[in-house]
XYZ file of C-alpha atoms in Angstrom:
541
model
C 28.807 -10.566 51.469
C 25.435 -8.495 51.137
C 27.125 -6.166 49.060
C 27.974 -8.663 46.660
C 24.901 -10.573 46.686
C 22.647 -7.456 46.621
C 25.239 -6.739 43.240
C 24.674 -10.421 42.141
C 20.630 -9.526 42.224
C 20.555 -6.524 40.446
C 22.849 -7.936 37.156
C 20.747 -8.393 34.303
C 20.018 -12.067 33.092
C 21.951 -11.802 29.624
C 22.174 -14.042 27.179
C 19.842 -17.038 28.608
C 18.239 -20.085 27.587
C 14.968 -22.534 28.155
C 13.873 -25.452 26.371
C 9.918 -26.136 25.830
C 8.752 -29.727 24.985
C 6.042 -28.381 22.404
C 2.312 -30.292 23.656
C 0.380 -26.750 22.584
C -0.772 -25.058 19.173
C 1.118 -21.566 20.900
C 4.037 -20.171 22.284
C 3.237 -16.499 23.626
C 5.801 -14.083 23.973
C 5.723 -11.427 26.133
C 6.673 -7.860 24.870
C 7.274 -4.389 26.312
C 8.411 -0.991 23.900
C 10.409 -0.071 26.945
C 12.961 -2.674 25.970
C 15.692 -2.697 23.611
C 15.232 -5.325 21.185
C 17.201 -8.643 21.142
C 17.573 -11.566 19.034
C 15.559 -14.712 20.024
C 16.716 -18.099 18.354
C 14.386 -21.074 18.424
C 16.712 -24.580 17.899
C 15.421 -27.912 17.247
C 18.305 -30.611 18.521
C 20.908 -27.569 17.593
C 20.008 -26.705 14.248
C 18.038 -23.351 13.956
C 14.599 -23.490 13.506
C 14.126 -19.739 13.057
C 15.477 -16.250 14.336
C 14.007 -13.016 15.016
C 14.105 -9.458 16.606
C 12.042 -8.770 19.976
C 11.535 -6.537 22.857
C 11.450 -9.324 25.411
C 9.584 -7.784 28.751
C 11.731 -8.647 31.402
C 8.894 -6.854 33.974
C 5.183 -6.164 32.706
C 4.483 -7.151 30.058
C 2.490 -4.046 27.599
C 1.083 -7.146 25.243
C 1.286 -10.512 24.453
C 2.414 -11.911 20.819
C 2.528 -15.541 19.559
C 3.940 -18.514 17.688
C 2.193 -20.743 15.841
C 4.255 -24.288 16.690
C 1.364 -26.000 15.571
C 4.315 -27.916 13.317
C 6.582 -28.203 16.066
C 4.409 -30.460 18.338
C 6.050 -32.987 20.043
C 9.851 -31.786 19.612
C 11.623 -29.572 22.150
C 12.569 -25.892 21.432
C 15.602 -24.343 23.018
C 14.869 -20.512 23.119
C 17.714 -18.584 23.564
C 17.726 -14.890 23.949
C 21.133 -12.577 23.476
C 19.307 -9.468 25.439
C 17.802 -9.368 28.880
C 16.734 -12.971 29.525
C 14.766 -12.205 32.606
C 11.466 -12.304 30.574
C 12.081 -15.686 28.931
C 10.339 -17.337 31.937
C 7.275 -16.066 31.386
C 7.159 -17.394 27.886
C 4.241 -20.058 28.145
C 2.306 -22.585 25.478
C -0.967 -22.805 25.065
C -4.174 -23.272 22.686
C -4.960 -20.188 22.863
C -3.449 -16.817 21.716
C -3.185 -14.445 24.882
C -6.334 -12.419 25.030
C -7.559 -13.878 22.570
C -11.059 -13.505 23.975
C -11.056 -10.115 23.794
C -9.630 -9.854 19.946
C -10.904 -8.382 17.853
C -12.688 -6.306 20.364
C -9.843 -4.169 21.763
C -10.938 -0.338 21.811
C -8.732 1.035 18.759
C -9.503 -2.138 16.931
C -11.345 -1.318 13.317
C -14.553 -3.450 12.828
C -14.516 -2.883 9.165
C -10.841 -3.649 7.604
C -8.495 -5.906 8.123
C -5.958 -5.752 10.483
C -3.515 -8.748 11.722
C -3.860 -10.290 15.415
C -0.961 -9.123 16.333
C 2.192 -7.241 15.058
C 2.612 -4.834 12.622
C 1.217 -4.921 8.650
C 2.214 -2.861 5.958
C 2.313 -3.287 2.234
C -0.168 -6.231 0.739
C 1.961 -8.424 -1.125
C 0.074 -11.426 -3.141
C -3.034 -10.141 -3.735
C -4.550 -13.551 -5.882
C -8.279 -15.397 -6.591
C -7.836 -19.048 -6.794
C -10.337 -22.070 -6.359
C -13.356 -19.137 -4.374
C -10.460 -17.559 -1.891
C -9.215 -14.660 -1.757
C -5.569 -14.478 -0.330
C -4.521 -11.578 0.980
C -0.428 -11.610 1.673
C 0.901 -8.584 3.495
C 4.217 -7.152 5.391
C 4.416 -8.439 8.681
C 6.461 -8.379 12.077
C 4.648 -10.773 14.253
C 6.897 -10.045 17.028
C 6.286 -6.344 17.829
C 3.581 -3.343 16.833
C 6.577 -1.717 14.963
C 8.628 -2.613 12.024
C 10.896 -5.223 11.576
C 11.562 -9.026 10.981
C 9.706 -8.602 7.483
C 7.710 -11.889 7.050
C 4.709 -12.483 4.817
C 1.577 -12.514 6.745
C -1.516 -14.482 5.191
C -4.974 -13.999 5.778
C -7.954 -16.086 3.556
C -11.774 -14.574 2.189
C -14.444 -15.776 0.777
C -15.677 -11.493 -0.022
C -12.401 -9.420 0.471
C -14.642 -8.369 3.470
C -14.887 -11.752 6.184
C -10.816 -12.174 6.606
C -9.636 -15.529 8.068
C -5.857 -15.449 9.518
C -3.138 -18.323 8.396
C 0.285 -18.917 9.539
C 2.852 -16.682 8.766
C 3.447 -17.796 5.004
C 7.123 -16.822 4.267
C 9.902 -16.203 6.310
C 13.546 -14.049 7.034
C 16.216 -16.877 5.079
C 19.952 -16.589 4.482
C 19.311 -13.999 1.375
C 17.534 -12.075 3.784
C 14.265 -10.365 4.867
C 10.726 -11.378 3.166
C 9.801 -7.683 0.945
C 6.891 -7.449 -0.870
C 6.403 -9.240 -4.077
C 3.327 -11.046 -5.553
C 1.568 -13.970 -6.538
C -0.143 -16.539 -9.629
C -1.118 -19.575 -10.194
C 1.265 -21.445 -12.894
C -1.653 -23.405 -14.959
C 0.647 -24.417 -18.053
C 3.357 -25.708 -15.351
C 5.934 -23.102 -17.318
C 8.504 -23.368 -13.521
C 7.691 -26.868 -13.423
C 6.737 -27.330 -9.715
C 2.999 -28.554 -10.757
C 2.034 -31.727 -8.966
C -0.689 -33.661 -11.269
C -3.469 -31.522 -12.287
C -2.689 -29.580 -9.169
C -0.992 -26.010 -10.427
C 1.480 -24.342 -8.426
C 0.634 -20.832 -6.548
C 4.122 -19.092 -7.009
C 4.779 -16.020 -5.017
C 8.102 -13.777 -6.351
C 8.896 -11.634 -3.684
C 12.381 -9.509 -2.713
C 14.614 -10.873 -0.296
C 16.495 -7.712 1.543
C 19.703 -7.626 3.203
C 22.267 -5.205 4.551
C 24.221 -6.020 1.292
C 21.484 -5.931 -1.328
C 17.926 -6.731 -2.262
C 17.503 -9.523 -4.843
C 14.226 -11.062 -6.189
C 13.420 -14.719 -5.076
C 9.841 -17.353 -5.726
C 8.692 -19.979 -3.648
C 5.780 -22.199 -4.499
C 2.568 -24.057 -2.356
C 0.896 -26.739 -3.717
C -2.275 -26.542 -0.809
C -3.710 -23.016 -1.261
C -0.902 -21.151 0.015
C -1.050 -22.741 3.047
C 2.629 -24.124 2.628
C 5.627 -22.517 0.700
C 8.854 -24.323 -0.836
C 11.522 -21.600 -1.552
C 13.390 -22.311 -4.807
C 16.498 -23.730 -4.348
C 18.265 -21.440 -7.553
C 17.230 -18.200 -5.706
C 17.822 -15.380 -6.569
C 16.308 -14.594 -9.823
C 17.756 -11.494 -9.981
C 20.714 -9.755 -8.671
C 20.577 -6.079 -10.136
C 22.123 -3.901 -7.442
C 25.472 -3.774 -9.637
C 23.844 -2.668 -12.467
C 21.653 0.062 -10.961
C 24.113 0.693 -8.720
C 21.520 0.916 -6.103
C 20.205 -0.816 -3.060
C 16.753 0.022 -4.560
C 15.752 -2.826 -6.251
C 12.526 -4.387 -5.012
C 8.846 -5.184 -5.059
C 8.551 -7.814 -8.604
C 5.399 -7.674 -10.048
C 4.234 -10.952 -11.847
C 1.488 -11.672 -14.485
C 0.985 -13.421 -17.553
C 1.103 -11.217 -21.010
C -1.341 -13.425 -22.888
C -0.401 -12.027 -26.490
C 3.081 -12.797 -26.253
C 2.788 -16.293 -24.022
C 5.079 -15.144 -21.850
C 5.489 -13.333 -18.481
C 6.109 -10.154 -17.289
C 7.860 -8.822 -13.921
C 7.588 -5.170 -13.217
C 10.456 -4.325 -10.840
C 10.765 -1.258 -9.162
C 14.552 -0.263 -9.781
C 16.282 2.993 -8.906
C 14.431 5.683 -9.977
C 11.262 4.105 -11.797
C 9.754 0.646 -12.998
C 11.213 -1.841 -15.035
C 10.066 -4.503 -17.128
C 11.042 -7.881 -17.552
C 10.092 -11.012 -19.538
C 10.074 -14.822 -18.958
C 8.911 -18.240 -20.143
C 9.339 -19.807 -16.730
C 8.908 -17.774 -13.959
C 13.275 -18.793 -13.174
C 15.028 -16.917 -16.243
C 14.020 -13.143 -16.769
C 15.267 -11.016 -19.666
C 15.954 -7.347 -19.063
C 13.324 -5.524 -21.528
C 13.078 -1.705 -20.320
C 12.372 0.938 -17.996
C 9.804 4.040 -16.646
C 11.054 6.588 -14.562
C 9.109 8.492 -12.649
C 7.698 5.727 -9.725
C 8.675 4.447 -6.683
C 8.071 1.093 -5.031
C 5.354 -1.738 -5.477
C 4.832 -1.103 -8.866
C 1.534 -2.494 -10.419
C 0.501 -2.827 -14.532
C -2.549 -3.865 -15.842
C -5.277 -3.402 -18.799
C -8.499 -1.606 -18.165
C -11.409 -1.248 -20.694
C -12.785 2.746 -21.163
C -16.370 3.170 -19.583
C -16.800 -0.706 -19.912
C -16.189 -1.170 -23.621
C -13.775 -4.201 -23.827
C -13.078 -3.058 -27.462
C -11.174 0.120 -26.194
C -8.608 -0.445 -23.774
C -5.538 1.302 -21.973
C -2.959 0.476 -19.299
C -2.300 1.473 -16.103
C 0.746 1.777 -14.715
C 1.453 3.237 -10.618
C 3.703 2.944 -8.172
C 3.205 3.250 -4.096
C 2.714 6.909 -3.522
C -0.492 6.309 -6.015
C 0.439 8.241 -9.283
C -0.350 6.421 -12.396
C -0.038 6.951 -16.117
C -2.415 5.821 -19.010
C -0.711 4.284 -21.815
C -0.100 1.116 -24.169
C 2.196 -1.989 -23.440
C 3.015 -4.624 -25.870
C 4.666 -7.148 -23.690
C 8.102 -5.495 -23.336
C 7.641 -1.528 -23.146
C 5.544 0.496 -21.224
C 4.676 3.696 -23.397
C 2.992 6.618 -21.462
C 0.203 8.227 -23.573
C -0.481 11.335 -20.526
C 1.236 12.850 -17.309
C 1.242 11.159 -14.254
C -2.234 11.723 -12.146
C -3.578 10.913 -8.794
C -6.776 9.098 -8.218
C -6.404 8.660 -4.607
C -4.401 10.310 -1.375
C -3.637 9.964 1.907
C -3.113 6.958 4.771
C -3.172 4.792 1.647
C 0.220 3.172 0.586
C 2.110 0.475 -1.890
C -1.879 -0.639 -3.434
C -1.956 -3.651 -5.325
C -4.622 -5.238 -7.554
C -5.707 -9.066 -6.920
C -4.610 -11.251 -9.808
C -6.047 -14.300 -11.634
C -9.655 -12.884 -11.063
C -12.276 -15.253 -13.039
C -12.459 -14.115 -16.461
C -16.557 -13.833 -16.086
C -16.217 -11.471 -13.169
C -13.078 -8.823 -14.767
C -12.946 -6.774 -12.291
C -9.908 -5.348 -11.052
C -9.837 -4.883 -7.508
C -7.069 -2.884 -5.458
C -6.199 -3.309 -1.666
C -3.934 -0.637 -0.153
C -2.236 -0.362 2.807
C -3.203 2.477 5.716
C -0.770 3.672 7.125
C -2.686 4.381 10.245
C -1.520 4.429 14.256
C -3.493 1.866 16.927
C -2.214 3.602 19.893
C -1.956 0.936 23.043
C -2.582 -1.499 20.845
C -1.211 -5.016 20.205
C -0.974 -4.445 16.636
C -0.450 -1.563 13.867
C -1.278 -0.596 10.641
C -4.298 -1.855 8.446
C -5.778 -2.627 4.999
C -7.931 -0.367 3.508
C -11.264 -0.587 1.610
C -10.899 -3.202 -1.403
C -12.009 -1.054 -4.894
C -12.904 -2.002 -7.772
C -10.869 0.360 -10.293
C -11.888 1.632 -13.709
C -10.656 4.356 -16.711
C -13.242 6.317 -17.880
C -13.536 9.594 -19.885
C -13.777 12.634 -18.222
C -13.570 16.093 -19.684
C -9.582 15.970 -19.197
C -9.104 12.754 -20.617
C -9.509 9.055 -19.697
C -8.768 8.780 -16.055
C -8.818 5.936 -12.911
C -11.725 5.526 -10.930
C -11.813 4.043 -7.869
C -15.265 2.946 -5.743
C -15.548 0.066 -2.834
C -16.288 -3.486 -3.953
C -19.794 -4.180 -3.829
C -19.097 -7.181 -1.184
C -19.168 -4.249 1.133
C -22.844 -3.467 1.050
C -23.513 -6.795 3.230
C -21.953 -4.740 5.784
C -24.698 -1.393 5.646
C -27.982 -0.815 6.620
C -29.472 2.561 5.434
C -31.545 4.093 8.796
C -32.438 7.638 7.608
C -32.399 9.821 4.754
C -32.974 13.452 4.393
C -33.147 16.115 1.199
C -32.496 19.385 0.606
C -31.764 20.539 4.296
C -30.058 23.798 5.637
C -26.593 23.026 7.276
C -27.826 23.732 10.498
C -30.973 20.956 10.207
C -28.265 18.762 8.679
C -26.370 19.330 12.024
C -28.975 18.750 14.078
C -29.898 15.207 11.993
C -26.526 13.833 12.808
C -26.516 14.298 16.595
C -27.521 11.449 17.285
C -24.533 9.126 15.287
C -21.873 12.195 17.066
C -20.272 8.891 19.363
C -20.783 6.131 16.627
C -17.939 4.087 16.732
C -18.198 3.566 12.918
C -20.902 4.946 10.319
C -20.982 5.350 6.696
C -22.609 8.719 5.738
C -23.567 9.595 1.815
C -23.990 13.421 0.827
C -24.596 16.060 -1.520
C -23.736 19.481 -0.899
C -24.322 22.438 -2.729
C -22.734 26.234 -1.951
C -24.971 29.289 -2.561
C -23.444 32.137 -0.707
C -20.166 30.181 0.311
C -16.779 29.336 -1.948
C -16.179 26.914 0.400
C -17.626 24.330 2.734
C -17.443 20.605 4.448
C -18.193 18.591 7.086
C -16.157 17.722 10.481
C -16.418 15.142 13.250
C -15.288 16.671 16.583
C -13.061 19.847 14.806
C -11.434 17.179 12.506
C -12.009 17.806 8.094
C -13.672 14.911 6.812
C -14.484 17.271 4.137
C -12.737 20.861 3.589
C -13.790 22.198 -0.169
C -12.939 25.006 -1.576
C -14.122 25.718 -4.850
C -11.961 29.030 -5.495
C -8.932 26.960 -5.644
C -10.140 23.605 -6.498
C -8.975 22.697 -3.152
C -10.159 19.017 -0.926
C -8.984 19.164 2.057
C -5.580 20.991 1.068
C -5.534 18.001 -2.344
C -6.424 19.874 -5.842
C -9.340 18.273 -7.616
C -11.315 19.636 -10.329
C -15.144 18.446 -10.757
C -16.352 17.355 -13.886
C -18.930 20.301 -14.180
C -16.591 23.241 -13.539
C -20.180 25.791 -13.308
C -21.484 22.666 -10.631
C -21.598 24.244 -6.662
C -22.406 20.667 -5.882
C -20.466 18.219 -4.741
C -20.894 14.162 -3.569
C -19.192 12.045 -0.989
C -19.563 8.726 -0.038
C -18.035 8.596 3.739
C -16.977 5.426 5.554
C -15.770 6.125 9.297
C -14.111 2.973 11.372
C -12.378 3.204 15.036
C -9.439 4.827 13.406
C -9.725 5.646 10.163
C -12.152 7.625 7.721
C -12.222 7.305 3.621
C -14.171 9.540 1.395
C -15.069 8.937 -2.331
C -15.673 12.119 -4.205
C -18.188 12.415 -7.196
C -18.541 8.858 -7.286
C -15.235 7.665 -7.496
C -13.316 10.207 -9.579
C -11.477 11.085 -6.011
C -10.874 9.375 -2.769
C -8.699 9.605 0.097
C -8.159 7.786 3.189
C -7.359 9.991 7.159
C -6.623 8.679 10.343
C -9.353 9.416 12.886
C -8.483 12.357 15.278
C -11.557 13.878 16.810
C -9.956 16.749 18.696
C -10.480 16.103 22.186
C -11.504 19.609 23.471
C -14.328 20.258 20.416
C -17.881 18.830 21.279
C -19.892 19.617 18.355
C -19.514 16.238 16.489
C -21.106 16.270 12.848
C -21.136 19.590 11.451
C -21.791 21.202 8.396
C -20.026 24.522 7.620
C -20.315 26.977 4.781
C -22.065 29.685 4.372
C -25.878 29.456 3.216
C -24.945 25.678 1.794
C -27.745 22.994 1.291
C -27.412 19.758 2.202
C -29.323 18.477 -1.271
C -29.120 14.779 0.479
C -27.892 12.956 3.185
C -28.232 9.414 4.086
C -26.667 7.298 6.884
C -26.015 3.820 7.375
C -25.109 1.274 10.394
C -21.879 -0.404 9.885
C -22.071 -4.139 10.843
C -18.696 -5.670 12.273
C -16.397 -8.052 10.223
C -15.352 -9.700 13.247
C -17.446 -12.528 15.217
């Protein structure tokens, strides 16, 4: 009899159940990486309400994660869970997320860029201006620090710089997951979901499955803070025609010259275009090879004359081309080029930016670890992004928004120093948490030189082989020793603008553990013709 019931004990609680009568704006979950993941089901008088992927901690939990059942209040939720149920007791509600008084202040957590409360982020999706906000959509598993359950996340701005978090804004449906897609407002009511004088914010987004990925819209009438899914969807069902389970990631905007608009669909093995008069019917037009995922197009002026203009096409790995569109067909005019490397992934530029303003302004994704964290991944710096001509040709330049210099205050400046005063400047910011440094080196005696935070390269030139930090680049003034960076460090990352913009690229912090020199300047003979450095202020109350 002890046998048994020591046996009875020890069997795993599989495939269990609760209900919650819903009083509080939160359920919290907890979650351990030591589990295997299982499906949790929320049902509201046995229909579903929704599904999704966790590791449910049936012991410790290593973090918390939540659900907003703001929605939900007063109606009772039976949780069911098909792995090991022994953790679904420790679910609880509440108004408050748990630890939520120490978010935002965790010790990985960046104080300058955006990163979600919990889960995991990757590609923005969305990226729009409407009515003073800007709306920043992005990949999301609220559930775990890793990939999976794609959802759209939703976070609101007054700057691209002050981030507040929404609701989860779209969700895993029958077609599928939520993949990334994008967003506009529909002023002449072309889908017909306008309500009054109030347009419709459409978002066209991918919707993957095992079988296939197809492209799908949904539309919110309050900001984005509520979506409808169309009830025709999907839009479009390529994969036969491709033959290819690559068919994802619709960009949307309106072609003015042709009243009409355009979807740029990554397909296969490159972009392609499509046309539409309401946002439900699109017309095969043609195709780029050459890219791959989140595909972006737009028009840029050259060096600010709106008389003289190209387009920019790119896909996620950051290669573009120059060239002309007319509505239907891209038409490359050079190679493909890089304008910026590294953590950054699947950038996107914010659409239906006030005409008075005309910037266009890119977000990108870092793809950047939080160890021990209860979240993963980040955005990067938003940059504003113009052509101008170099002495190869018109080419992308990318710089950070001026809403970021709320965030700096200069506190020392130095010229023309030897590398070893330089060093000895910097001691003092060695253990800064975050710090934006701007410099101007020049080599004398040296073919190559940089700078390094505790052993790692922020900045490894080498002028012999046109070399940053292992990336070719090629100043404008070939003769020039001298060369410009604008650094900003966080918690966990580091991006560095070269030569005012015509470069960047983004790292993930890794100070090596056993090297206690902090800043340090390195090449032989180089002066340090300036150096300034600047307080970072956090984004986070």
């Amino acid at each position: 009899m002890a046998a048994c019931l020591l046996l009875c004990i020890s069997v795993p609680l599989l495939a269990a159940d609760i209900n919650i009568k819903i009083s509080k704006r939160y359920l919290n979950l907890p979650v351990s990486q030591a589990q295997a993941r299982g499906t949790m089901q929320f049902k509201i008088g046995g229909k579903e309400e929704r599904s999704f992927k966790i590791r449910l901690a049936k012991d410790e939990p290593q973090y918390w994660v939540f659900c907003d059942v703001t929605a939900l209040k007063g109606k009772t939720i039976n949780i069911s869970y098909d792995g090991d149920g022994a953790g679904l007791s420790k679910i609880y509600q509440d108004d408050k997320i748990a630890g939520q008084d120490s978010m935002y202040h965790e010790k990985n957590r960046p104080q300058f860029h955006f990163t979600t409360r919990r889960g995991w982020i990757n590609d923005p999706n969305g990226l729009i201006f409407f009515e003073g906000e800007y709306h920043l959509f992005y990949q999301h598993n609220p559930y775990e620090r890793e990939w999976e359950n794609m959802s759209w996340g939703h976070a609101v701005s007054k700057d691209m710089i002050h981030w507040e978090e929404l609701p989860t804004a779209l969700t895993p449906d029958n077609l599928g997951t939520m993949f990334s897609g994008s967003a506009v407002i529909d002023y002449d009511n072309t889908a017909g979901f306008n309500k009054g004088n109030t347009p419709a914010m459409i978002a066209t987004y991918t919707a993957n499955s095992d079988a296939k990925q197809v492209q799908c819209m949904a539309y919110s009438l309050d900001k984005g803070r509520t979506w409808t899914k169309y009830s025709k969807n999907p839009l479009i069902d390529s994969k036969a025609k491709w033959n290819s389970q690559d068919t994802r990631d619709p960009r949307v905007f309106w072609y003015k010259p042709g009243k009409h608009w355009v979807l740029v669909l990554n397909e296969r093995d490159g972009h392609s275009i499509y046309n539409s008069t309401n946002l439900k019917d699109w017309t095969f037009q043609s195709h780029v090879t050459g890219f791959w995922e989140c595909p972006d197009l737009f028009e840029l002026p050259i060096d600010g004359d709106k008389s003289k203009t190209k387009w920019v096409i790119y896909g996620a790995s950051n290669t573009y081309m120059i060239g002309s569109f007319d509505g239907k067909t891209f038409k490359p005019e050079t190679g493909k080029y890089y304008y910026v490397t590294g953590t950054i992934y699947a950038a996107q530029t914010i659409t239906n930016m006030p005409e008075a303003d005309g910037r266009r302004i890119q977000i990108g994704w870092g793809r950047v670890s939080h160890p021990d964290m209860p979240f993963n991944g980040m955005m990067l710096l938003p940059t504003e992004l113009t052509l101008k001509t170099t002495k190869d040709g018109v080419r992308l330049f990318s710089v950070p928004v001026k809403e970021t210099e709320q965030l700096f205050d200069k506190v020392n400046q130095w010229s023309n120093l030897k590398e070893g005063d330089a060093n000895d400047k910097l001691k003092e910011y060695n253990n800064s948490d975050r710090l934006r440094i701007k410099t101007t080196i020049k080599l004398s005696h040296a073919t190559s030189a940089g700078l390094n935070l505790f052993g790692q390269h922020i900045i490894d030139y080498d002028m012999n082989f046109n070399l940053i930090n292992g990336k070719f680049y090629s100043p404008q003034d070939m003769t020039s020793m001298e060369l410009t960076a604008d650094i900003y460090i966080d918690r966990t990352s580091i991006e560095v603008f070269i030569d005012g913009g015509a470069y960047s690229y983004s790292i993930e912090r890794k100070p090596d553990s056993k090297n206690t020199e902090g800043f340090h300047f390195w090449g032989t003979n180089i002066d340090v013709k300036n150096l300034e450095v600047y307080t970072v202020k956090s984004i986070w109350k």
